PDB file of C-alpha atoms in Angstrom:
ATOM      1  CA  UNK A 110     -72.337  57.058  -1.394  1.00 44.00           C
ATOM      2  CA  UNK A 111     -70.486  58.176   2.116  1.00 41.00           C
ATOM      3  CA  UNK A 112     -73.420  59.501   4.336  1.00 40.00           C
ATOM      4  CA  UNK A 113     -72.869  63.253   4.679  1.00 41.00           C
ATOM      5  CA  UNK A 114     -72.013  63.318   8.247  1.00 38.00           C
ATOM      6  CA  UNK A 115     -68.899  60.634   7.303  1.00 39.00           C
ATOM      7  CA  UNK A 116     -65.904  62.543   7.805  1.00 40.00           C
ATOM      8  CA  UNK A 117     -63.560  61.652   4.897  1.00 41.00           C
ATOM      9  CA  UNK A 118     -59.817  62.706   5.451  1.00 43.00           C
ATOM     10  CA  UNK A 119     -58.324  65.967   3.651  1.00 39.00           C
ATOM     11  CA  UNK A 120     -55.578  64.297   2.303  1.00 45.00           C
ATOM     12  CA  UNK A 121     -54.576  60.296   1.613  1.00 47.00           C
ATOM     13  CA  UNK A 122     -50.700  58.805   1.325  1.00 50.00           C
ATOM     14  CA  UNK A 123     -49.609  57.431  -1.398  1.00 47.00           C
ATOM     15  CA  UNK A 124     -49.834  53.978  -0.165  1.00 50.00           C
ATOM     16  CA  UNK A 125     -53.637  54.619   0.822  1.00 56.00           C
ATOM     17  CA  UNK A 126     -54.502  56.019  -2.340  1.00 53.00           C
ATOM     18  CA  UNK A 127     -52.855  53.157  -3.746  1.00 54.00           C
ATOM     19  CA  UNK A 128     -55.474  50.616  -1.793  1.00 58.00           C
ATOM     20  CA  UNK A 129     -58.250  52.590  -2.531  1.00 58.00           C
ATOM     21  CA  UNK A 130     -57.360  51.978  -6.437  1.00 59.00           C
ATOM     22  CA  UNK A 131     -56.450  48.629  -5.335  1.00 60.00           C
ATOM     23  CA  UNK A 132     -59.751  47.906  -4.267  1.00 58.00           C
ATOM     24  CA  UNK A 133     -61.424  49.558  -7.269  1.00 57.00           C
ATOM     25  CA  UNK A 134     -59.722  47.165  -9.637  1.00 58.00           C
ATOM     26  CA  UNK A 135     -59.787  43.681  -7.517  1.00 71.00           C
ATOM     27  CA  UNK A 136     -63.865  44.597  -6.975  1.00 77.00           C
ATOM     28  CA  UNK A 137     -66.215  44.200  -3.434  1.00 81.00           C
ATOM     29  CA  UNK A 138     -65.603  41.226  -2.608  1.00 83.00           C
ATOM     30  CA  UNK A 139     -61.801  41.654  -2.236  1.00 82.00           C
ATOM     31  CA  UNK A 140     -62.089  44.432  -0.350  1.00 81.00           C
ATOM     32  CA  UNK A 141     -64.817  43.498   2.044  1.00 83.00           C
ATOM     33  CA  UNK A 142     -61.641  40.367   3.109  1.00 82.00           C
ATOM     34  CA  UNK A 143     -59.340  43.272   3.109  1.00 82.00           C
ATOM     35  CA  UNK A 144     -61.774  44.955   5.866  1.00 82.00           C
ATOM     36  CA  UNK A 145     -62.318  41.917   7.721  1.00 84.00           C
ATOM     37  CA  UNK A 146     -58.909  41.404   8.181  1.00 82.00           C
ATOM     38  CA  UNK A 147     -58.337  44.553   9.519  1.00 80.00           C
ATOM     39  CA  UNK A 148     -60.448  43.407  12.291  1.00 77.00           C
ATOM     40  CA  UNK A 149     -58.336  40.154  12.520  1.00 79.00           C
ATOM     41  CA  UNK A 150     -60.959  37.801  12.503  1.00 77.00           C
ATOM     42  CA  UNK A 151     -62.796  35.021  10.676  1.00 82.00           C
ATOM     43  CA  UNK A 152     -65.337  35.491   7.509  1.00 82.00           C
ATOM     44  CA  UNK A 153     -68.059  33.521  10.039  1.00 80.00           C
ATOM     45  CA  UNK A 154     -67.040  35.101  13.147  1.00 78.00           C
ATOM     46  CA  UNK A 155     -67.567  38.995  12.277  1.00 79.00           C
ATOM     47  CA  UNK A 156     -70.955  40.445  12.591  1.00 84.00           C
ATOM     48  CA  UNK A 157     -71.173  42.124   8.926  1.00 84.00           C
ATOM     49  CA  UNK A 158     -72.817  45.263   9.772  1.00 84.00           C
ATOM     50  CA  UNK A 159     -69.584  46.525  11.889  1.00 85.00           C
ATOM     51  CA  UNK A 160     -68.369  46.813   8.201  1.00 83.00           C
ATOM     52  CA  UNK A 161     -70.734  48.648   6.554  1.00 87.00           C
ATOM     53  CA  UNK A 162     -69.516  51.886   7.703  1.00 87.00           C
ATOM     54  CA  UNK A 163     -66.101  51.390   6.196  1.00 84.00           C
ATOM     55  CA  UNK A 164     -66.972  49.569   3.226  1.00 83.00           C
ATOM     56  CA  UNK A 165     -69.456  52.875   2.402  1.00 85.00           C
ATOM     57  CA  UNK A 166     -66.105  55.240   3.471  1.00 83.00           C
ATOM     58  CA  UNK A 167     -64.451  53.365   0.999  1.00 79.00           C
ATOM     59  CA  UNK A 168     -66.450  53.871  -1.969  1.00 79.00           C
ATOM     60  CA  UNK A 169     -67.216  57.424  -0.945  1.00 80.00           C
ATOM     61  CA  UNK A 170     -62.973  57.743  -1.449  1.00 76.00           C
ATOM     62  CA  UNK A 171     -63.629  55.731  -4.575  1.00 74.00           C
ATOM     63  CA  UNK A 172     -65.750  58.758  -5.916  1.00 73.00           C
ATOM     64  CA  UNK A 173     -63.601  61.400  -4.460  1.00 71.00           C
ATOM     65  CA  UNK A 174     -60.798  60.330  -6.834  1.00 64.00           C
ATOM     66  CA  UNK A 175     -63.098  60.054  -9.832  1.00 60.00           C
ATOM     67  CA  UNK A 176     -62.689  56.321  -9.849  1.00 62.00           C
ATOM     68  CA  UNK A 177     -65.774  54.649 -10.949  1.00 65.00           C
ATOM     69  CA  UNK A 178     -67.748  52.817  -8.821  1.00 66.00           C
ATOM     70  CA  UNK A 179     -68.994  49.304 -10.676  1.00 68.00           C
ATOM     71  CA  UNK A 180     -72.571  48.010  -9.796  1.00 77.00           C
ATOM     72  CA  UNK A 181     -71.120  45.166  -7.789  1.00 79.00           C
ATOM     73  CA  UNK A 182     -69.862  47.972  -5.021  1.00 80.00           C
ATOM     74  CA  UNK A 183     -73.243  49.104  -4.808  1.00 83.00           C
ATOM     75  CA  UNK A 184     -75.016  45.791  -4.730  1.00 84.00           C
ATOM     76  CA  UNK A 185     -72.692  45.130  -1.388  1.00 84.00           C
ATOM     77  CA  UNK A 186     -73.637  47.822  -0.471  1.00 84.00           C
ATOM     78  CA  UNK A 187     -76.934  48.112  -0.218  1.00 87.00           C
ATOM     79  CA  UNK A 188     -76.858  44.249   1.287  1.00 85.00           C
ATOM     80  CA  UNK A 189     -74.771  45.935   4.037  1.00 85.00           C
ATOM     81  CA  UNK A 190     -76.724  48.339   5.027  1.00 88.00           C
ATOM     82  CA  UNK A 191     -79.964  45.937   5.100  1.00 87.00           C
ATOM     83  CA  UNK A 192     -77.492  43.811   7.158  1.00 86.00           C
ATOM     84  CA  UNK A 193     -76.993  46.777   9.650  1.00 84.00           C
ATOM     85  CA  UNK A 194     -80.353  47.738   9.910  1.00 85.00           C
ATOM     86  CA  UNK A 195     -81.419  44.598  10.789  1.00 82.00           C
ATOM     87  CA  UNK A 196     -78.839  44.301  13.441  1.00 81.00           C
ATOM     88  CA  UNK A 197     -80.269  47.732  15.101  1.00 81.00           C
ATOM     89  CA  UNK A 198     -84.062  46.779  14.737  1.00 78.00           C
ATOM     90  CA  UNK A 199     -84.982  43.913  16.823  1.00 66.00           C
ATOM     91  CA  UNK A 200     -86.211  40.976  15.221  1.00 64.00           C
ATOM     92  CA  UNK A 201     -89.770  39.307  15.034  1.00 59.00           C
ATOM     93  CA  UNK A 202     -90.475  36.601  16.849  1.00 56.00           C
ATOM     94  CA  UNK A 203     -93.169  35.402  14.548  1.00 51.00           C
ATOM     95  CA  UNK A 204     -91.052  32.404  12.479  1.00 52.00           C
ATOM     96  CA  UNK A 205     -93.397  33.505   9.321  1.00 54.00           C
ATOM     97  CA  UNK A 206     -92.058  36.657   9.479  1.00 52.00           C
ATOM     98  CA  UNK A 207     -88.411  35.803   9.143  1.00 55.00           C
ATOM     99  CA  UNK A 208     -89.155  33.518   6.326  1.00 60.00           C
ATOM    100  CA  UNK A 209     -86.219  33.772   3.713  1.00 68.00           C
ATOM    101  CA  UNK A 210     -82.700  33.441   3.040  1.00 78.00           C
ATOM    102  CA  UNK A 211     -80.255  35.647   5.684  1.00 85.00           C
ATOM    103  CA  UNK A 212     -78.409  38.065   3.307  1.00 85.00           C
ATOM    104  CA  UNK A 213     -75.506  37.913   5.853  1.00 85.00           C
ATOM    105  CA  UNK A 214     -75.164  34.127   5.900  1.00 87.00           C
ATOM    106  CA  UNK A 215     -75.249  34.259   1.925  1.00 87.00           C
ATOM    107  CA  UNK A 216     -72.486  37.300   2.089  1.00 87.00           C
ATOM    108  CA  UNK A 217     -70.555  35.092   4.243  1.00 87.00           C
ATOM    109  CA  UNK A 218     -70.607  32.268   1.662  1.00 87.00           C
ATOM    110  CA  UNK A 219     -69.762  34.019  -0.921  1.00 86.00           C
ATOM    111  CA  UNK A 220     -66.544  35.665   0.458  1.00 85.00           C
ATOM    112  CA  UNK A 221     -65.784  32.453   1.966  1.00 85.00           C
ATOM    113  CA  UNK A 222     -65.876  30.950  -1.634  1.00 86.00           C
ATOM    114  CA  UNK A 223     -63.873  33.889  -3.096  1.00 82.00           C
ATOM    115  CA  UNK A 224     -61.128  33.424  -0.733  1.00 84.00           C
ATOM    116  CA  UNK A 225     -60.647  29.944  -1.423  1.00 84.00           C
ATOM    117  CA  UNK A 226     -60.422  30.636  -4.765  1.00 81.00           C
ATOM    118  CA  UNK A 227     -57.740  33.648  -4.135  1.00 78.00           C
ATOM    119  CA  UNK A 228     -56.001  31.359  -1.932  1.00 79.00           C
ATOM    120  CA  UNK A 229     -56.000  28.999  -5.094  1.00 77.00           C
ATOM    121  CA  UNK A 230     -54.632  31.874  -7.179  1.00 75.00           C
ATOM    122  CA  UNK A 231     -51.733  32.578  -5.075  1.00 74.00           C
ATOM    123  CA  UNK A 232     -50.754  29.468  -5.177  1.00 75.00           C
ATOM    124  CA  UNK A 233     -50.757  29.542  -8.984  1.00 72.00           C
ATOM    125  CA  UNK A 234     -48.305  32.454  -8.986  1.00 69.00           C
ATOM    126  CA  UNK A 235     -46.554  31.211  -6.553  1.00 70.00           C
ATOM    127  CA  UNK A 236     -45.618  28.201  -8.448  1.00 64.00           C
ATOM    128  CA  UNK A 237     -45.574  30.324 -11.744  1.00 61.00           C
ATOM    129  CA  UNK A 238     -43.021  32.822 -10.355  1.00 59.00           C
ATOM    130  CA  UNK A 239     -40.770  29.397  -9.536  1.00 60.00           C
ATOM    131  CA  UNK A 240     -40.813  29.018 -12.512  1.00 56.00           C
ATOM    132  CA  UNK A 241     -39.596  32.007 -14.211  1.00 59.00           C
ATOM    133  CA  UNK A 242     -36.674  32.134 -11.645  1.00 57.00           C
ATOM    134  CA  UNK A 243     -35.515  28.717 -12.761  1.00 58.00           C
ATOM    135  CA  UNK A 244     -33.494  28.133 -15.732  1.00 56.00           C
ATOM    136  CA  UNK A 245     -33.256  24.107 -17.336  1.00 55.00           C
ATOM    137  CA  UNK A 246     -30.732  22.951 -19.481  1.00 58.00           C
ATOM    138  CA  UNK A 247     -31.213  24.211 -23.329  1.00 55.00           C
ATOM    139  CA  UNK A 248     -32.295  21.092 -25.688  1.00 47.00           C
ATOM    140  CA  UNK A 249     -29.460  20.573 -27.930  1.00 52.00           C
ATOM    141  CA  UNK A 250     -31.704  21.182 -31.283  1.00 46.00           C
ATOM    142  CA  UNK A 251     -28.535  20.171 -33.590  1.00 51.00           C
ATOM    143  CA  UNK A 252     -29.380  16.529 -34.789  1.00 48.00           C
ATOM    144  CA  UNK A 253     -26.938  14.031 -34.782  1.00 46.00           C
ATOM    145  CA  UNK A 254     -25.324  12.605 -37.454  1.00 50.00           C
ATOM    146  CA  UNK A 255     -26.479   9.265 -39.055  1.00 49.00           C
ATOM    147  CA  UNK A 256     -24.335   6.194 -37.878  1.00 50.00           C
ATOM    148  CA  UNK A 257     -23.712   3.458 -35.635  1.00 49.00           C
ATOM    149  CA  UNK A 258     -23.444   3.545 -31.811  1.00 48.00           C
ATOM    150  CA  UNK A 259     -20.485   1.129 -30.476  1.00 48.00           C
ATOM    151  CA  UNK A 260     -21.659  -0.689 -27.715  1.00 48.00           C
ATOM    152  CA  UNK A 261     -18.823   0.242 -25.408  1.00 47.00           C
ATOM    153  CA  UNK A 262     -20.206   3.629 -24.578  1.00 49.00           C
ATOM    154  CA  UNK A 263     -23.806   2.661 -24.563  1.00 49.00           C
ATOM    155  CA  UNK A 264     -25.343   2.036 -20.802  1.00 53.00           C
ATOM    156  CA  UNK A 265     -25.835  -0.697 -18.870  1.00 51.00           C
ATOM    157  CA  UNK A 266     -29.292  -0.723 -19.756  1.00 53.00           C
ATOM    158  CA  UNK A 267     -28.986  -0.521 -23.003  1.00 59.00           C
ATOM    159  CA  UNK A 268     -27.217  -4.065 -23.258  1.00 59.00           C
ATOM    160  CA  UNK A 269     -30.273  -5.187 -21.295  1.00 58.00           C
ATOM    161  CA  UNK A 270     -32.453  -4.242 -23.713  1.00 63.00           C
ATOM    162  CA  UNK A 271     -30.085  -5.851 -26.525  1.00 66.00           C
ATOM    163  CA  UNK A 272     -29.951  -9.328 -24.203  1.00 63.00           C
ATOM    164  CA  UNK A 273     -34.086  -9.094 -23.993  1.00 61.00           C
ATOM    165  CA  UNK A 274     -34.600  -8.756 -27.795  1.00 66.00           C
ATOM    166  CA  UNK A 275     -32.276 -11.621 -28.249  1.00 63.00           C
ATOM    167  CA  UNK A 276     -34.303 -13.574 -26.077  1.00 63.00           C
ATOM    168  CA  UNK A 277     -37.480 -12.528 -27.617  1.00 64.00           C
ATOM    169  CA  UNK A 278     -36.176 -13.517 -30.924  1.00 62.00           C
ATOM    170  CA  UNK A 279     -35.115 -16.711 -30.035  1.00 57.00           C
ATOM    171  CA  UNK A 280     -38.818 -17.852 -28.603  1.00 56.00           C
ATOM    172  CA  UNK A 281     -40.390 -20.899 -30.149  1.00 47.00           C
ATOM    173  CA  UNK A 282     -43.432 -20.581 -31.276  1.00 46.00           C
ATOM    174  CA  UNK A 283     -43.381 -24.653 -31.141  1.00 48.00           C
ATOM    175  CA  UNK A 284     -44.247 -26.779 -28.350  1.00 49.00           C
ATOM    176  CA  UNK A 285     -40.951 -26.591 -25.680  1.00 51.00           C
ATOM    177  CA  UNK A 286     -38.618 -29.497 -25.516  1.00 56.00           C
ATOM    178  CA  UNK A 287     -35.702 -30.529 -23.363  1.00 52.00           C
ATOM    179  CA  UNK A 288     -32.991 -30.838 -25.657  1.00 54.00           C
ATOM    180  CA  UNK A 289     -29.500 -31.510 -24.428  1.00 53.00           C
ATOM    181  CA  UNK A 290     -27.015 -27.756 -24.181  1.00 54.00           C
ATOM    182  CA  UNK A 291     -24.947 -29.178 -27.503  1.00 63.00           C
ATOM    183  CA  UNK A 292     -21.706 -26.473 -26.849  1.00 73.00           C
ATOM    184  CA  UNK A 293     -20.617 -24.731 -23.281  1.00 84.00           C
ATOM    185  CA  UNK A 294     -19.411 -21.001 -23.538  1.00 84.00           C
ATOM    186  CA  UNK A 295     -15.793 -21.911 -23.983  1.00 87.00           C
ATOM    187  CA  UNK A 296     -16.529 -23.796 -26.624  1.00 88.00           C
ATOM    188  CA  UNK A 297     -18.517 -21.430 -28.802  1.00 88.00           C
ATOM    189  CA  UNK A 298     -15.909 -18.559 -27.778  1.00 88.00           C
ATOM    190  CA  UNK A 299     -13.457 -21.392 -29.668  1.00 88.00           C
ATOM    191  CA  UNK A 300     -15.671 -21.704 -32.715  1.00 89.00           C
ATOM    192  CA  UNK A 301     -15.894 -17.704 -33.218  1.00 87.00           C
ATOM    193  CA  UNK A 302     -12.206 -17.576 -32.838  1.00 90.00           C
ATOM    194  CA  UNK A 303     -11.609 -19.818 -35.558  1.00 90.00           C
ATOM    195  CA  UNK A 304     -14.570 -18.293 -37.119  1.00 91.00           C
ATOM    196  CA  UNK A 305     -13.409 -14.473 -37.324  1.00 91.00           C
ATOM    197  CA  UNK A 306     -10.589 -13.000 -38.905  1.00 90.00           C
ATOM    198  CA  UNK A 307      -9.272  -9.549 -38.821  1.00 90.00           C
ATOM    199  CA  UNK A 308     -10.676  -7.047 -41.222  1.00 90.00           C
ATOM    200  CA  UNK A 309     -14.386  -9.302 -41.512  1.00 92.00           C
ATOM    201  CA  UNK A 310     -17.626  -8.283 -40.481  1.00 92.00           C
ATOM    202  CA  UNK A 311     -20.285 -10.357 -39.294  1.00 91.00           C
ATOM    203  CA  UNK A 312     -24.249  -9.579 -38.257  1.00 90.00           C
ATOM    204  CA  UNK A 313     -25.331 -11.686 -35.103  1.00 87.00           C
ATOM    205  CA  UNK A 314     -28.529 -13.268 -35.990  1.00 86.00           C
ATOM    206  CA  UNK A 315     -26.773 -14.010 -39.398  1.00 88.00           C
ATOM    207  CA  UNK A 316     -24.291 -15.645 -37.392  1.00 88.00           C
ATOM    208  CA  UNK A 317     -26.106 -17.253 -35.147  1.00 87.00           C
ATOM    209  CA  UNK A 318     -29.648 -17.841 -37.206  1.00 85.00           C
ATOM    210  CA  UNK A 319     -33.346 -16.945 -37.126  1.00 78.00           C
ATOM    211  CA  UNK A 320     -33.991 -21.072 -36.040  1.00 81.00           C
ATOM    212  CA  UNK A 321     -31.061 -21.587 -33.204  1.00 81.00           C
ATOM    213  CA  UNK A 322     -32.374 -22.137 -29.729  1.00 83.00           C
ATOM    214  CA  UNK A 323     -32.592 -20.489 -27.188  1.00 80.00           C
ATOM    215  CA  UNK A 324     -30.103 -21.406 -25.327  1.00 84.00           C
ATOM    216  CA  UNK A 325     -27.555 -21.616 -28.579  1.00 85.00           C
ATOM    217  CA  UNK A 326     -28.525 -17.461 -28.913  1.00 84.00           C
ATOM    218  CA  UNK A 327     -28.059 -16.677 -25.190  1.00 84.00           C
ATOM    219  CA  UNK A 328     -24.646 -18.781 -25.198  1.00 85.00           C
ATOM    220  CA  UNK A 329     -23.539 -16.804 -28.450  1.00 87.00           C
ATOM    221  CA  UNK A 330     -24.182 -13.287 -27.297  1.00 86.00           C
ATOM    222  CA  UNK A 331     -22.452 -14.347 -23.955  1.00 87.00           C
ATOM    223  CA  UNK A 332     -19.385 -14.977 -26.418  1.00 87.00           C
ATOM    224  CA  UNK A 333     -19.934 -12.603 -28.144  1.00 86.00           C
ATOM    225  CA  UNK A 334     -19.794 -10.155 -25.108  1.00 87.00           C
ATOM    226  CA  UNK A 335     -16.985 -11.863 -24.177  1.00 86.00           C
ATOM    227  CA  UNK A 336     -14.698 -11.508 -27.242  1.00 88.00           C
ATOM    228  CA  UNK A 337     -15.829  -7.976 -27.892  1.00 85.00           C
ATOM    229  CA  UNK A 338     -13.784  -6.910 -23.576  1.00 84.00           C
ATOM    230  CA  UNK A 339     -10.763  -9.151 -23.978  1.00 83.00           C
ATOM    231  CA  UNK A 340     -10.484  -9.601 -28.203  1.00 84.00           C
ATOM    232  CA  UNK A 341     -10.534  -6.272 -29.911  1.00 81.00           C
ATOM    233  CA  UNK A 342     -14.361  -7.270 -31.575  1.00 87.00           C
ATOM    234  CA  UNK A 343     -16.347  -4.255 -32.484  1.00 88.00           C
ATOM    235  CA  UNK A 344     -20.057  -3.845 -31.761  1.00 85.00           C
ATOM    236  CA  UNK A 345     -22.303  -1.726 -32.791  1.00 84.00           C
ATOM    237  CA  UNK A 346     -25.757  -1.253 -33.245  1.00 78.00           C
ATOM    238  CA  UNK A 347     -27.471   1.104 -35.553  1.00 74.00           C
ATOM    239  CA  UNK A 348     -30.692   1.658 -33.521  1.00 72.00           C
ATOM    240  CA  UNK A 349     -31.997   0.402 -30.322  1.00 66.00           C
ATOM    241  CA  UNK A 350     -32.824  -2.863 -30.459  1.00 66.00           C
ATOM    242  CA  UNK A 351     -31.245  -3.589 -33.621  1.00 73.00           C
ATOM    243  CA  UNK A 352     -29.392  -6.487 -34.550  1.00 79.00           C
ATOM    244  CA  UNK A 353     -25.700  -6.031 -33.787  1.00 84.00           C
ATOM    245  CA  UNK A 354     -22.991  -5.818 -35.991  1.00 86.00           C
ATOM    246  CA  UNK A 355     -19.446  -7.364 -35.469  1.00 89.00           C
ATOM    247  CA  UNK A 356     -16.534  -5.535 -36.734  1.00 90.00           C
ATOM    248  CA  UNK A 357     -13.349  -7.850 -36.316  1.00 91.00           C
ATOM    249  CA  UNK A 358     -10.656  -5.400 -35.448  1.00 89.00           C
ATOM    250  CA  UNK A 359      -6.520  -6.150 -36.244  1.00 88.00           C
ATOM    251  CA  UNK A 360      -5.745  -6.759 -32.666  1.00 87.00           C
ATOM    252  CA  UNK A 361      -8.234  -9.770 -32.699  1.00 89.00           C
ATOM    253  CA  UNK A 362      -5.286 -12.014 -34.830  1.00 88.00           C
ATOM    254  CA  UNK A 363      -3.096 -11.330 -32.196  1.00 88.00           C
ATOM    255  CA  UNK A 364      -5.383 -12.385 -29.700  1.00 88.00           C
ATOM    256  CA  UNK A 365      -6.092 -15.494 -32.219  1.00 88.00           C
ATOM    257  CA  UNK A 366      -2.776 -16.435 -32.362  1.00 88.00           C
ATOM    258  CA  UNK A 367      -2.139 -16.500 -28.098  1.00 88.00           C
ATOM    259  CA  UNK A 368      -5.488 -18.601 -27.741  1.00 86.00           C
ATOM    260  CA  UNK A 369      -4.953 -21.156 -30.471  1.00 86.00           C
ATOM    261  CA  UNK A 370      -1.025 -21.404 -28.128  1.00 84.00           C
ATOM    262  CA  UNK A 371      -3.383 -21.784 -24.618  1.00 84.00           C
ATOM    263  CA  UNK A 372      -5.655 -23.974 -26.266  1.00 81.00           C
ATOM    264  CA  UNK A 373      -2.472 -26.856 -27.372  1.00 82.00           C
ATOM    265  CA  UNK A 374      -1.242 -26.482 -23.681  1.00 79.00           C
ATOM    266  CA  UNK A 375      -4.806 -27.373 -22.296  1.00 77.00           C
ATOM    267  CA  UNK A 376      -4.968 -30.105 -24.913  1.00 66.00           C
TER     268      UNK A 376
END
């Protein structure tokens, strides 16, 4: 492959012999950018045919350590050398002779194309070898057991969500009328406290009712809010947007018994 008047060097380091290999295994096109660089310059600024010469050393090394040299080396190849023997013959100035494609400017594509793509690759591994350095959180895979959330610990958001179901439930699917607010907050808070006693438990639509308006349903889960922080009342709910349940707790009589007391004084 190397002409015979190519001087190829008695012995290679380690690191050489470990390019020529290199080169073997990525194929021409990789090492034809390797080359280029060398020269520090762009794919569309070299003249290809100051290449040739050390692309043919290269696969002359190739066969000197018994690698083998695939047909894609030699197709360069030979487009190299017709590249460089155009470059020393001048060229006609008759336009029919010089009909055809430039195998240069082709060559030139091409590795242009393939180092986008390598580019691309790198950038692949790059964000691949992120990954494998990073280390997430392990899913807890034990599933929880079966039972009711209290609404105490749940989120912020997830009282949201139980305010917007009640308000979807409570949509008409009549014509909307005006109708006069019958009871204020304070006074449906009163009719749960005389309502609930200690050791009872209560659903909230079942309290409230599939037919109560709207604003009767917001008013009662504002109560119900309400006695649940300052009452002892339980709520929990077994899924998300579920209907709540109301667990009246033993501390709610004595909270009973001191609002019944406020209540006479107000009276």
């Amino acid at each position: 492959m190397s002409p015979q008047g190519t001087a190829l060097p008695v012995q290679l380091s380690f690191l050489e012999l470990l390019k020529v290999r290199q080169a073997a295994f990525e194929g021409p096109l990789a090492l034809l950018l390797d080359l280029i660089k060398k020269h520090k310059m762009e794919i569309h600024q070299i003249c290809l045919a100051e290449i040739c010469q050390p692309y043919l050393d290269y696969l002359g090394l190739m066969e000197r350590f018994d690698l083998e040299v695939a047909v894609e080396f030699l197709d360069i190849a030979s487009t190299l050398i017709l590249i460089k023997s155009r470059s020393l013959i001048p060229r006609a100035e008759d336009p029919e002779e010089t009909e055809g494609p430039d195998p240069e400017t082709e060559l030139k594509e091409r590795l242009a194309a393939y180092q986008t793509y390598r580019h691309l690759a790198e950038t692949l591994n790059r964000f691949e070898l992120l990954g494998r350095d990073s280390f997430s959180r392990p899913y807890d895979l034990d599933e929880a057991e079966p039972g009711d959330e209290i609404l105490e610990e749940l989120t912020l958001f997830r009282l949201i969500d139980s305010y917007v179901q009640v308000l979807a439930r409570s949509e008409f699917k009549k014509p909307h009328q005006v109708e006069a607010e019958e009871l204020s907050l304070d006074q449906q808070i009163e009719q749960w406290v005389k309502l609930f006693t200690p050791g009872e438990h209560h659903r909230f639509w079942s309290l409230v009712g599939e037919e109560a308006s709207r604003p009767k349903v917001v008013l009662s889960f504002m109560a119900t809010l309400e006695l649940s922080k300052n009452a002892g009342l339980k709520l929990t709910q077994a899924e998300q947007f579920g209907d709540l349940h109301l667990y009246v707790s033993d501390a709610f009589a004595n909270f009973k018994a001191e609002y019944q007391v406020s209540r006479q004084k107000m009276a």
